[in-house]
Amino acid sequence: MNAPAGGWGFAIGSDPALLAVLLAAAGLLGSTVLMLLGTVWLHWRHVRLDERAAALRRDWTPRLFGLLTATSGHRPPSQPFVARRDLPLLVGLCNALQDTVRGVSPDPLHDLARQLNLVPHLRRWLRRGSADRRLDALTCLGNLRIHDAWPDVLTYLDHRDSVTSLTAARALVAIDAQRGLPEIFSRLNRPDWSESRVSALLKEVPPPELARQLKALAQPLDAAALRKLIRIADSLQPGQVDDLLRQANERFPEDTELRSAVCACADGPQWLGTLRAAVADPEWIVRVQAVQSLGRLGDARDRTLLAARLSDPVWWVRYRAAQALLALPGAERRDLETLATAHDQPQVREILAHVLSEPD
Amino acid sequence: MPWIDDLIIWAQWFFLCYFIALALGYLMLNLMALLAIGKHTRAARAEYLPRPYHAFLPPISVLVPAYNEEANITSSVQAMLQLAYPEHEVVVINDGSRDNTLAVLQQAFDLYQVPETADERLPTARVRGVYRSRSQPLLRVIDKENGGKADALNAGINYSRYPLFCGVDADSIIQRDSLLRIIRMFVDDPDTIAAGGTVRIANGSDVDAGNLLQARLPKRWLPLMQIIEYLRAFMFGRLGWEPLNALLIISGAFGVFRKSVVVEVGGYRHKSIGEDMELVVRLHRHMRLNRRRYRIHFLPDPVCWTEAPEDLATLRSQRIRWQRGLLESLSANSKLCCHPRGGAVGWLAFPFMLIFEAIGPLLELGGYLFVITMALTGALSPAWIIAFLLVAIGLGILMSVFALLLEELSFRIYPGKRSILRLFGAALAENLGYRQLNTWWRVRGTLQWLRGKQAKWGDMKRSGRLQREEINSKERKRDA
């Protein structure tokens, strides 16, 4: 490997190791040039695509808005020709606009879809398109409420990609909420269906339909699905989750997270007994929710119970107990101020002073 | 002397093998980064879904440690208060500043002292007082005795109210929607314990009152070459490790953490100069060795903008500090390296960091010295020297151009063909002098760490232009 001293030693053929290193250098140089060319080509392609998208937006946004906000029975005028390669851009634009005026009748869109012969394209994308095309198709079929597409869309509900499955769920609910909701509830224990995403889907369902389906929920859920559904339902339909809470209390009394969720979502005097018992729960995460809800739902009789929590070993329980004491009906700031100065435990005095200094 | 010939041959083979291993390592990282870009593109498809319901977005405490930041702190805090997020608080920790940082804050935000207590689970230097603002309900200021950045962050964790916290630098700009972007990981993956975003260089960009309006390339070469370095570091250095859940660094300038887990591992390590990396490595060690499910994510699209040093002295002290931080973080968590339960992080990322990043500068310098000595003594032919240099420099350029390609594939922050060509020029020039200078500074950092010299932050000379109103647009007018 070490070449003899003297001379430039460029007799490459005589030293295979040197030849290999020089070939590697040439390879690196070639790859660099290729990558640079690739970068410039990508840049050019992106610029072209952006220009096409901008032109399409310019032409179609006013037209689509006109259609989407048109009164019922209005028939759209004939639309200009759209090149096949621009159809995905148009469908994407249509979906985005539909999101901004959610809830309007899909009739004008139906007419447009018919004029552009869109539905066969959407079905084809669903079967053979790329992941992006498939998502466009699912969303658009949902927006158009194409009932015939139900079986096709349903097959994607169990897709392993969470975005695809959630998009299918959204489309199903848009096509027919009554049939779609049970399908969603039965898959709630999918770990990749986060509460946030599912609640965002369910928010698009008419509230009376959601309330009806929650009440009619037939199959018993497992603990994970129940936890999820309690939080989702409480955020969308506050005060209407009693049945779920009762189910949690009766079937999973050992589940800390469910006990905590029950305390957090409890609403109404019927839960006071549960909350009063939970104030002394061995798990702090349950105690903290219990004292917080007791401050919201309790009365003057709970003062002693909450005051005892001011010396809880966990700071958060002390803090929420102090806030709850202040929130109880008939609570006087003066009483707490007295307690804050007179109590023999410094941590109680400190937490009361802290809470009393907070803005109302 | 035959033993010298043997030594030379052994040294040549050693450097060649090291170089091949380095090239293979980078190749693997590049492929992983391509995969990660694909994964990121798939994750971005979540845009097809309705926005996450706000009731389920966990609230975030933004922690801003401040030490002698009187020049920037007001606009910086104002920018943090304007972040687009449904529920967040801003906790500024004045770490015993010797200037008027606290007084400036008091005046700007109408602060008043409150008898506030905290869930003090992390030990810190004494807290002198807690302040609330009459004008900004989201803001609280913790005034404490000086204890360093790690100590300030720990105090911020103690006083924070929310389950997630985001550590930021007072002199950086967080893009307004960055919290909404980074939270995606915590919302969609309940195992997430930490997530970091990209840090980019703002020199040359249009900035207005702590908000970045338009990204542009700087005119000066030093920050331009740092842009290439940052692109490389973030586009494949971090993206590449992400799919393996082996990310070892989340920049202290912008990262979100689950508070309960950070408290569980004891918070930031006091007196650590690389406290951001050390915490992430320790989180890995804790979770791996205790067989806990977890994910540490890197997301390329939530962006934090920072000002890069524009003079060599500041750059030198920064690079020495980074090298020392790296060595501290690895040595403090050496148990993770090749541990039976270490997984990809213990068996791949940690050894990679150790061999190619921590010891790398010493070996690179050794390689240069070896080649020069061999050339001077005539033991190596000029053809070999040229071949070695071509390969070494070629690999460096290739990595930089690959980062440019990834950038074009994903975000295209810098507009126009001119930007691509300027960045390519910087990628070429960076290998001819700048890289070697960096190697030398990192060797100095290694030596300082070996000598156990007291870690110091040093003076970070910044223009403060990121926080000053309209300065860049004025500068452009003046240039015109």
GROMACS .gro file of C-alpha atoms in nm, chain A residues 9-355:
model
  347
    9GLY     CA    1   0.369   0.726  -0.832
   10PHE     CA    2   0.085   0.757  -1.085
   11ALA     CA    3   0.145   0.411  -1.220
   12ILE     CA    4  -0.203   0.326  -1.094
   13GLY     CA    5  -0.232  -0.003  -1.272
   14SER     CA    6   0.058  -0.136  -1.070
   15ASP     CA    7  -0.108  -0.058  -0.733
   16PRO     CA    8  -0.459  -0.201  -0.702
   17ALA     CA    9  -0.516  -0.036  -0.363
   18LEU     CA   10  -0.446   0.307  -0.508
   19LEU     CA   11  -0.672   0.227  -0.800
   20ALA     CA   12  -0.950   0.136  -0.556
   21VAL     CA   13  -0.911   0.461  -0.362
   22LEU     CA   14  -0.913   0.667  -0.682
   23LEU     CA   15  -1.221   0.479  -0.803
   24ALA     CA   16  -1.387   0.555  -0.471
   25ALA     CA   17  -1.302   0.923  -0.516
   26ALA     CA   18  -1.447   0.916  -0.868
   27GLY     CA   19  -1.758   0.745  -0.733
   28LEU     CA   20  -1.800   1.012  -0.467
   29LEU     CA   21  -1.756   1.287  -0.723
   30GLY     CA   22  -2.007   1.122  -0.959
   31SER     CA   23  -2.260   1.078  -0.676
   32THR     CA   24  -2.215   1.441  -0.575
   33VAL     CA   25  -2.282   1.562  -0.928
   34LEU     CA   26  -2.584   1.332  -0.958
   35MET     CA   27  -2.725   1.455  -0.628
   36LEU     CA   28  -2.672   1.817  -0.724
   37LEU     CA   29  -2.850   1.759  -1.055
   38GLY     CA   30  -3.124   1.573  -0.870
   39THR     CA   31  -3.164   1.866  -0.630
   40VAL     CA   32  -3.190   2.118  -0.914
   41TRP     CA   33  -3.438   1.895  -1.102
   42LEU     CA   34  -3.650   1.854  -0.789
   43HIS     CA   35  -3.647   2.228  -0.739
   44TRP     CA   36  -3.760   2.286  -1.099
   45ARG     CA   37  -4.033   2.025  -1.064
   46HIS     CA   38  -4.162   2.177  -0.741
   47VAL     CA   39  -4.171   2.521  -0.899
   48ARG     CA   40  -4.370   2.387  -1.198
   49LEU     CA   41  -4.613   2.204  -0.969
   50ASP     CA   42  -4.661   2.515  -0.755
   51GLU     CA   43  -4.736   2.719  -1.067
   52ARG     CA   44  -4.994   2.467  -1.189
   53ALA     CA   45  -5.157   2.450  -0.847
   54ALA     CA   46  -5.170   2.831  -0.827
   55ALA     CA   47  -5.331   2.856  -1.172
   56LEU     CA   48  -5.590   2.594  -1.082
   57ARG     CA   49  -5.666   2.766  -0.752
   58ARG     CA   50  -5.709   3.098  -0.933
   59ASP     CA   51  -5.957   2.949  -1.181
   60TRP     CA   52  -6.150   2.717  -0.957
   61THR     CA   53  -6.170   2.870  -0.609
   62PRO     CA   54  -6.443   3.124  -0.697
   63ARG     CA   55  -6.632   2.862  -0.898
   64LEU     CA   56  -6.623   2.605  -0.618
   65PHE     CA   57  -6.718   2.860  -0.355
   66GLY     CA   58  -7.010   2.961  -0.571
   67LEU     CA   59  -7.119   2.600  -0.595
   68LEU     CA   60  -7.072   2.518  -0.229
   69THR     CA   61  -7.266   2.819  -0.109
   70ALA     CA   62  -7.535   2.797  -0.380
   71THR     CA   63  -7.896   2.763  -0.275
   72SER     CA   64  -8.058   2.424  -0.307
   73GLY     CA   65  -8.179   2.337  -0.657
   74HIS     CA   66  -7.919   2.559  -0.823
   75ARG     CA   67  -7.759   2.388  -1.119
   76PRO     CA   68  -7.400   2.479  -1.193
   77PRO     CA   69  -7.312   2.610  -1.537
   78SER     CA   70  -7.093   2.384  -1.747
   79GLN     CA   71  -6.738   2.377  -1.618
   80PRO     CA   72  -6.418   2.413  -1.817
   81PHE     CA   73  -6.215   2.109  -1.911
   82VAL     CA   74  -5.974   1.984  -1.643
   83ALA     CA   75  -5.670   1.790  -1.756
   84ARG     CA   76  -5.650   1.444  -1.602
   85ARG     CA   77  -5.318   1.524  -1.437
   86ASP     CA   78  -5.483   1.824  -1.264
   87LEU     CA   79  -5.772   1.621  -1.121
   88PRO     CA   80  -5.587   1.542  -0.794
   89LEU     CA   81  -5.521   1.914  -0.748
   90LEU     CA   82  -5.887   1.993  -0.809
   91VAL     CA   83  -6.008   1.721  -0.572
   92GLY     CA   84  -5.763   1.844  -0.307
   93LEU     CA   85  -5.891   2.201  -0.350
   94CYS     CA   86  -6.249   2.082  -0.339
   95ASN     CA   87  -6.186   1.888  -0.017
   96ALA     CA   88  -6.012   2.184   0.146
   97LEU     CA   89  -6.296   2.421   0.057
   98GLN     CA   90  -6.557   2.172   0.170
   99ASP     CA   91  -6.387   2.173   0.511
  100THR     CA   92  -6.433   2.548   0.537
  101VAL     CA   93  -6.807   2.529   0.468
  102ARG     CA   94  -6.878   2.197   0.637
  103GLY     CA   95  -7.244   2.109   0.671
  104VAL     CA   96  -7.366   2.247   0.340
  105SER     CA   97  -7.565   2.035   0.099
  106PRO     CA   98  -7.350   1.822  -0.131
  107ASP     CA   99  -7.597   1.850  -0.423
  108PRO     CA  100  -7.405   2.112  -0.624
  109LEU     CA  101  -7.091   1.908  -0.568
  110HIS     CA  102  -7.270   1.601  -0.696
  111ASP     CA  103  -7.354   1.785  -1.015
  112LEU     CA  104  -6.999   1.900  -1.054
  113ALA     CA  105  -6.869   1.548  -0.991
  114ARG     CA  106  -7.105   1.419  -1.258
  115GLN     CA  107  -6.994   1.682  -1.509
  116LEU     CA  108  -6.629   1.600  -1.449
  117ASN     CA  109  -6.698   1.227  -1.431
  118LEU     CA  110  -6.515   1.234  -1.097
  119VAL     CA  111  -6.656   0.934  -0.911
  120PRO     CA  112  -6.502   0.663  -1.135
  121HIS     CA  113  -6.167   0.839  -1.092
  122LEU     CA  114  -6.212   0.843  -0.715
  123ARG     CA  115  -6.296   0.474  -0.710
  124ARG     CA  116  -5.992   0.400  -0.923
  125TRP     CA  117  -5.768   0.598  -0.689
  126LEU     CA  118  -5.916   0.406  -0.400
  127ARG     CA  119  -5.825   0.075  -0.558
  128ARG     CA  120  -5.496   0.152  -0.728
  129GLY     CA  121  -5.382   0.502  -0.639
  130SER     CA  122  -5.094   0.617  -0.424
  131ALA     CA  123  -5.150   0.679  -0.053
  132ASP     CA  124  -5.218   1.048  -0.119
  133ARG     CA  125  -5.468   0.975  -0.397
  134ARG     CA  126  -5.642   0.722  -0.173
  135LEU     CA  127  -5.682   0.979   0.104
  136ASP     CA  128  -5.812   1.235  -0.147
  137ALA     CA  129  -6.060   0.979  -0.275
  138LEU     CA  130  -6.180   0.875   0.072
  139THR     CA  131  -6.230   1.236   0.179
  140CYS     CA  132  -6.407   1.333  -0.143
  141LEU     CA  133  -6.636   1.027  -0.142
  142GLY     CA  134  -6.729   1.120   0.215
  143ASN     CA  135  -6.791   1.483   0.123
  144LEU     CA  136  -7.007   1.379  -0.173
  145ARG     CA  137  -7.186   1.127   0.052
  146ILE     CA  138  -7.173   0.855  -0.213
  147HIS     CA  139  -7.372   0.576  -0.047
  148ASP     CA  140  -7.267   0.321  -0.309
  149ALA     CA  141  -6.907   0.365  -0.199
  150TRP     CA  142  -6.979   0.241   0.155
  151PRO     CA  143  -6.833  -0.112   0.112
  152ASP     CA  144  -6.517   0.025  -0.056
  153VAL     CA  145  -6.463   0.283   0.217
  154LEU     CA  146  -6.539   0.032   0.491
  155THR     CA  147  -6.248  -0.190   0.379
  156TYR     CA  148  -6.007   0.094   0.465
  157LEU     CA  149  -6.140   0.131   0.819
  158ASP     CA  150  -5.905  -0.144   0.933
  159HIS     CA  151  -5.608  -0.022   0.730
  160ARG     CA  152  -5.285  -0.045   0.927
  161ASP     CA  153  -5.199   0.320   0.855
  162SER     CA  154  -5.384   0.525   1.116
  163VAL     CA  155  -5.435   0.828   0.891
  164THR     CA  156  -5.596   0.611   0.622
  165SER     CA  157  -5.819   0.432   0.871
  166LEU     CA  158  -5.923   0.757   1.041
  167THR     CA  159  -5.993   0.919   0.703
  168ALA     CA  160  -6.210   0.620   0.614
  169ALA     CA  161  -6.388   0.656   0.950
  170ARG     CA  162  -6.453   1.021   0.877
  171ALA     CA  163  -6.590   0.937   0.533
  172LEU     CA  164  -6.820   0.670   0.674
  173VAL     CA  165  -6.960   0.909   0.932
  174ALA     CA  166  -7.013   1.171   0.661
  175ILE     CA  167  -7.190   0.923   0.435
  176ASP     CA  168  -7.415   0.781   0.706
  177ALA     CA  169  -7.353   0.871   1.071
  178GLN     CA  170  -7.609   0.622   1.199
  179ARG     CA  171  -7.426   0.327   1.042
  180GLY     CA  172  -7.079   0.475   1.081
  181LEU     CA  173  -7.071   0.544   1.456
  182PRO     CA  174  -7.107   0.180   1.571
  183GLU     CA  175  -6.821   0.089   1.335
  184ILE     CA  176  -6.603   0.354   1.502
  185PHE     CA  177  -6.702   0.263   1.858
  186SER     CA  178  -6.616  -0.101   1.795
  187ARG     CA  179  -6.261  -0.001   1.695
  188LEU     CA  180  -6.194   0.247   1.974
  189ASN     CA  181  -5.930   0.024   2.131
  190ARG     CA  182  -5.698   0.075   1.832
  191PRO     CA  183  -5.397   0.225   2.008
  192ASP     CA  184  -5.312   0.447   1.711
  193TRP     CA  185  -5.657   0.611   1.717
  194SER     CA  186  -5.584   0.888   1.964
  195GLU     CA  187  -5.862   1.050   2.163
  196SER     CA  188  -5.785   1.380   2.002
  197ARG     CA  189  -5.824   1.246   1.647
  198VAL     CA  190  -6.139   1.046   1.722
  199SER     CA  191  -6.303   1.337   1.903
  200ALA     CA  192  -6.223   1.563   1.607
  201LEU     CA  193  -6.410   1.316   1.382
  202LEU     CA  194  -6.701   1.282   1.618
  203LYS     CA  195  -6.731   1.658   1.645
  204GLU     CA  196  -6.858   1.653   1.286
  205VAL     CA  197  -7.148   1.425   1.382
  206PRO     CA  198  -7.479   1.598   1.464
  207PRO     CA  199  -7.485   1.609   1.850
  208PRO     CA  200  -7.832   1.447   1.888
  209GLU     CA  201  -7.718   1.150   1.676
  210LEU     CA  202  -7.400   1.115   1.884
  211ALA     CA  203  -7.597   1.133   2.211
  212ARG     CA  204  -7.841   0.871   2.084
  213GLN     CA  205  -7.565   0.634   1.978
  214LEU     CA  206  -7.377   0.676   2.304
  215LYS     CA  207  -7.690   0.585   2.495
  216ALA     CA  208  -7.758   0.288   2.270
  217LEU     CA  209  -7.401   0.159   2.293
  218ALA     CA  210  -7.472  -0.211   2.316
  219GLN     CA  211  -7.146  -0.396   2.345
  220PRO     CA  212  -6.948  -0.374   2.671
  221LEU     CA  213  -6.618  -0.198   2.609
  222ASP     CA  214  -6.284  -0.301   2.749
  223ALA     CA  215  -6.109  -0.072   2.999
  224ALA     CA  216  -5.888   0.101   2.741
  225ALA     CA  217  -6.176   0.175   2.504
  226LEU     CA  218  -6.394   0.288   2.793
  227ARG     CA  219  -6.125   0.529   2.916
  228LYS     CA  220  -6.099   0.673   2.569
  229LEU     CA  221  -6.471   0.701   2.515
  230ILE     CA  222  -6.535   0.866   2.852
  231ARG     CA  223  -6.285   1.140   2.776
  232ILE     CA  224  -6.409   1.185   2.420
  233ALA     CA  225  -6.774   1.188   2.515
  234ASP     CA  226  -6.715   1.422   2.807
  235SER     CA  227  -6.542   1.673   2.583
  236LEU     CA  228  -6.815   1.659   2.318
  237GLN     CA  229  -7.122   1.603   2.533
  238PRO     CA  230  -7.036   1.726   2.882
  239GLY     CA  231  -7.271   1.603   3.149
  240GLN     CA  232  -7.405   1.319   2.935
  241VAL     CA  233  -7.160   1.045   3.019
  242ASP     CA  234  -7.325   0.909   3.333
  243ASP     CA  235  -7.395   0.571   3.176
  244LEU     CA  236  -7.031   0.530   3.077
  245LEU     CA  237  -6.911   0.641   3.421
  246ARG     CA  238  -7.141   0.396   3.590
  247GLN     CA  239  -7.012   0.120   3.362
  248ALA     CA  240  -6.656   0.212   3.458
  249ASN     CA  241  -6.737   0.220   3.830
  250GLU     CA  242  -6.909  -0.114   3.827
  251ARG     CA  243  -6.686  -0.311   3.591
  252PHE     CA  244  -6.339  -0.171   3.655
  253PRO     CA  245  -6.317  -0.046   4.017
  254GLU     CA  246  -5.946  -0.140   4.030
  255ASP     CA  247  -5.843   0.064   3.725
  256THR     CA  248  -5.670   0.380   3.855
  257GLU     CA  249  -5.705   0.573   3.530
  258LEU     CA  250  -6.075   0.495   3.510
  259ARG     CA  251  -6.128   0.595   3.875
  260SER     CA  252  -5.950   0.919   3.797
  261ALA     CA  253  -6.158   0.970   3.480
  262VAL     CA  254  -6.480   0.908   3.672
  263CYS     CA  255  -6.381   1.172   3.929
  264ALA     CA  256  -6.282   1.419   3.657
  265CYS     CA  257  -6.598   1.379   3.450
  266ALA     CA  258  -6.847   1.339   3.736
  267ASP     CA  259  -7.124   1.595   3.701
  268GLY     CA  260  -7.424   1.616   3.930
  269PRO     CA  261  -7.506   1.541   4.295
  270GLN     CA  262  -7.544   1.170   4.221
  271TRP     CA  263  -7.165   1.147   4.216
  272LEU     CA  264  -7.098   1.318   4.550
  273GLY     CA  265  -7.072   0.987   4.738
  274THR     CA  266  -6.814   0.853   4.492
  275LEU     CA  267  -6.614   1.175   4.508
  276ARG     CA  268  -6.614   1.191   4.887
  277ALA     CA  269  -6.484   0.835   4.901
  278ALA     CA  270  -6.223   0.905   4.634
  279VAL     CA  271  -6.077   1.198   4.828
  280ALA     CA  272  -5.891   0.942   5.040
  281ASP     CA  273  -5.795   0.716   4.746
  282PRO     CA  274  -5.444   0.568   4.778
  283GLU     CA  275  -5.353   0.702   4.430
  284TRP     CA  276  -5.280   1.074   4.422
  285ILE     CA  277  -5.398   1.105   4.062
  286VAL     CA  278  -5.748   1.000   4.178
  287ARG     CA  279  -5.737   1.223   4.488
  288VAL     CA  280  -5.643   1.528   4.287
  289GLN     CA  281  -5.938   1.482   4.047
  290ALA     CA  282  -6.172   1.406   4.337
  291VAL     CA  283  -6.088   1.723   4.532
  292GLN     CA  284  -6.112   1.930   4.216
  293SER     CA  285  -6.459   1.796   4.130
  294LEU     CA  286  -6.571   1.821   4.490
  295GLY     CA  287  -6.491   2.192   4.478
  296ARG     CA  288  -6.720   2.215   4.175
  297LEU     CA  289  -7.005   1.994   4.297
  298GLY     CA  290  -6.974   1.984   4.677
  299ASP     CA  291  -7.127   2.201   4.947
  300ALA     CA  292  -7.035   2.343   5.286
  301ARG     CA  293  -7.038   1.992   5.436
  302ASP     CA  294  -6.731   1.903   5.231
  303ARG     CA  295  -6.520   2.174   5.390
  304THR     CA  296  -6.369   1.945   5.653
  305LEU     CA  297  -6.296   1.675   5.399
  306LEU     CA  298  -6.115   1.920   5.172
  307ALA     CA  299  -5.935   2.096   5.457
  308ALA     CA  300  -5.786   1.761   5.557
  309ARG     CA  301  -5.634   1.735   5.210
  310LEU     CA  302  -5.441   2.060   5.265
  311SER     CA  303  -5.177   1.849   5.438
  312ASP     CA  304  -5.168   1.582   5.168
  313PRO     CA  305  -4.812   1.467   5.094
  314VAL     CA  306  -4.857   1.551   4.724
  315TRP     CA  307  -4.829   1.922   4.634
  316TRP     CA  308  -5.086   1.900   4.356
  317VAL     CA  309  -5.352   1.756   4.589
  318ARG     CA  310  -5.284   2.032   4.844
  319TYR     CA  311  -5.303   2.294   4.570
  320ARG     CA  312  -5.629   2.167   4.420
  321ALA     CA  313  -5.779   2.121   4.770
  322ALA     CA  314  -5.704   2.484   4.851
  323GLN     CA  315  -5.863   2.594   4.523
  324ALA     CA  316  -6.162   2.369   4.590
  325LEU     CA  317  -6.211   2.519   4.938
  326LEU     CA  318  -6.225   2.861   4.780
  327ALA     CA  319  -6.471   2.739   4.515
  328LEU     CA  320  -6.721   2.575   4.754
  329PRO     CA  321  -7.055   2.751   4.774
  330GLY     CA  322  -7.058   2.996   5.063
  331ALA     CA  323  -6.681   2.992   5.100
  332GLU     CA  324  -6.545   3.318   5.240
  333ARG     CA  325  -6.199   3.442   5.148
  334ARG     CA  326  -6.177   3.581   5.501
  335ASP     CA  327  -6.207   3.233   5.654
  336LEU     CA  328  -5.929   3.100   5.437
  337GLU     CA  329  -5.711   3.402   5.512
  338THR     CA  330  -5.756   3.331   5.881
  339LEU     CA  331  -5.674   2.966   5.823
  340ALA     CA  332  -5.369   3.067   5.619
  341THR     CA  333  -5.224   3.262   5.911
  342ALA     CA  334  -5.339   3.044   6.199
  343HIS     CA  335  -5.267   2.691   6.080
  344ASP     CA  336  -4.986   2.511   6.260
  345GLN     CA  337  -4.845   2.342   5.948
  346PRO     CA  338  -4.628   2.568   5.731
  347GLN     CA  339  -4.712   2.383   5.408
  348VAL     CA  340  -5.081   2.446   5.466
  349ARG     CA  341  -5.019   2.814   5.533
  350GLU     CA  342  -4.804   2.839   5.221
  351ILE     CA  343  -5.048   2.668   4.986
  352LEU     CA  344  -5.338   2.878   5.114
  353ALA     CA  345  -5.137   3.198   5.072
  354HIS     CA  346  -5.046   3.084   4.722
  355VAL     CA  347  -5.405   3.016   4.617
   0.00000   0.00000   0.00000
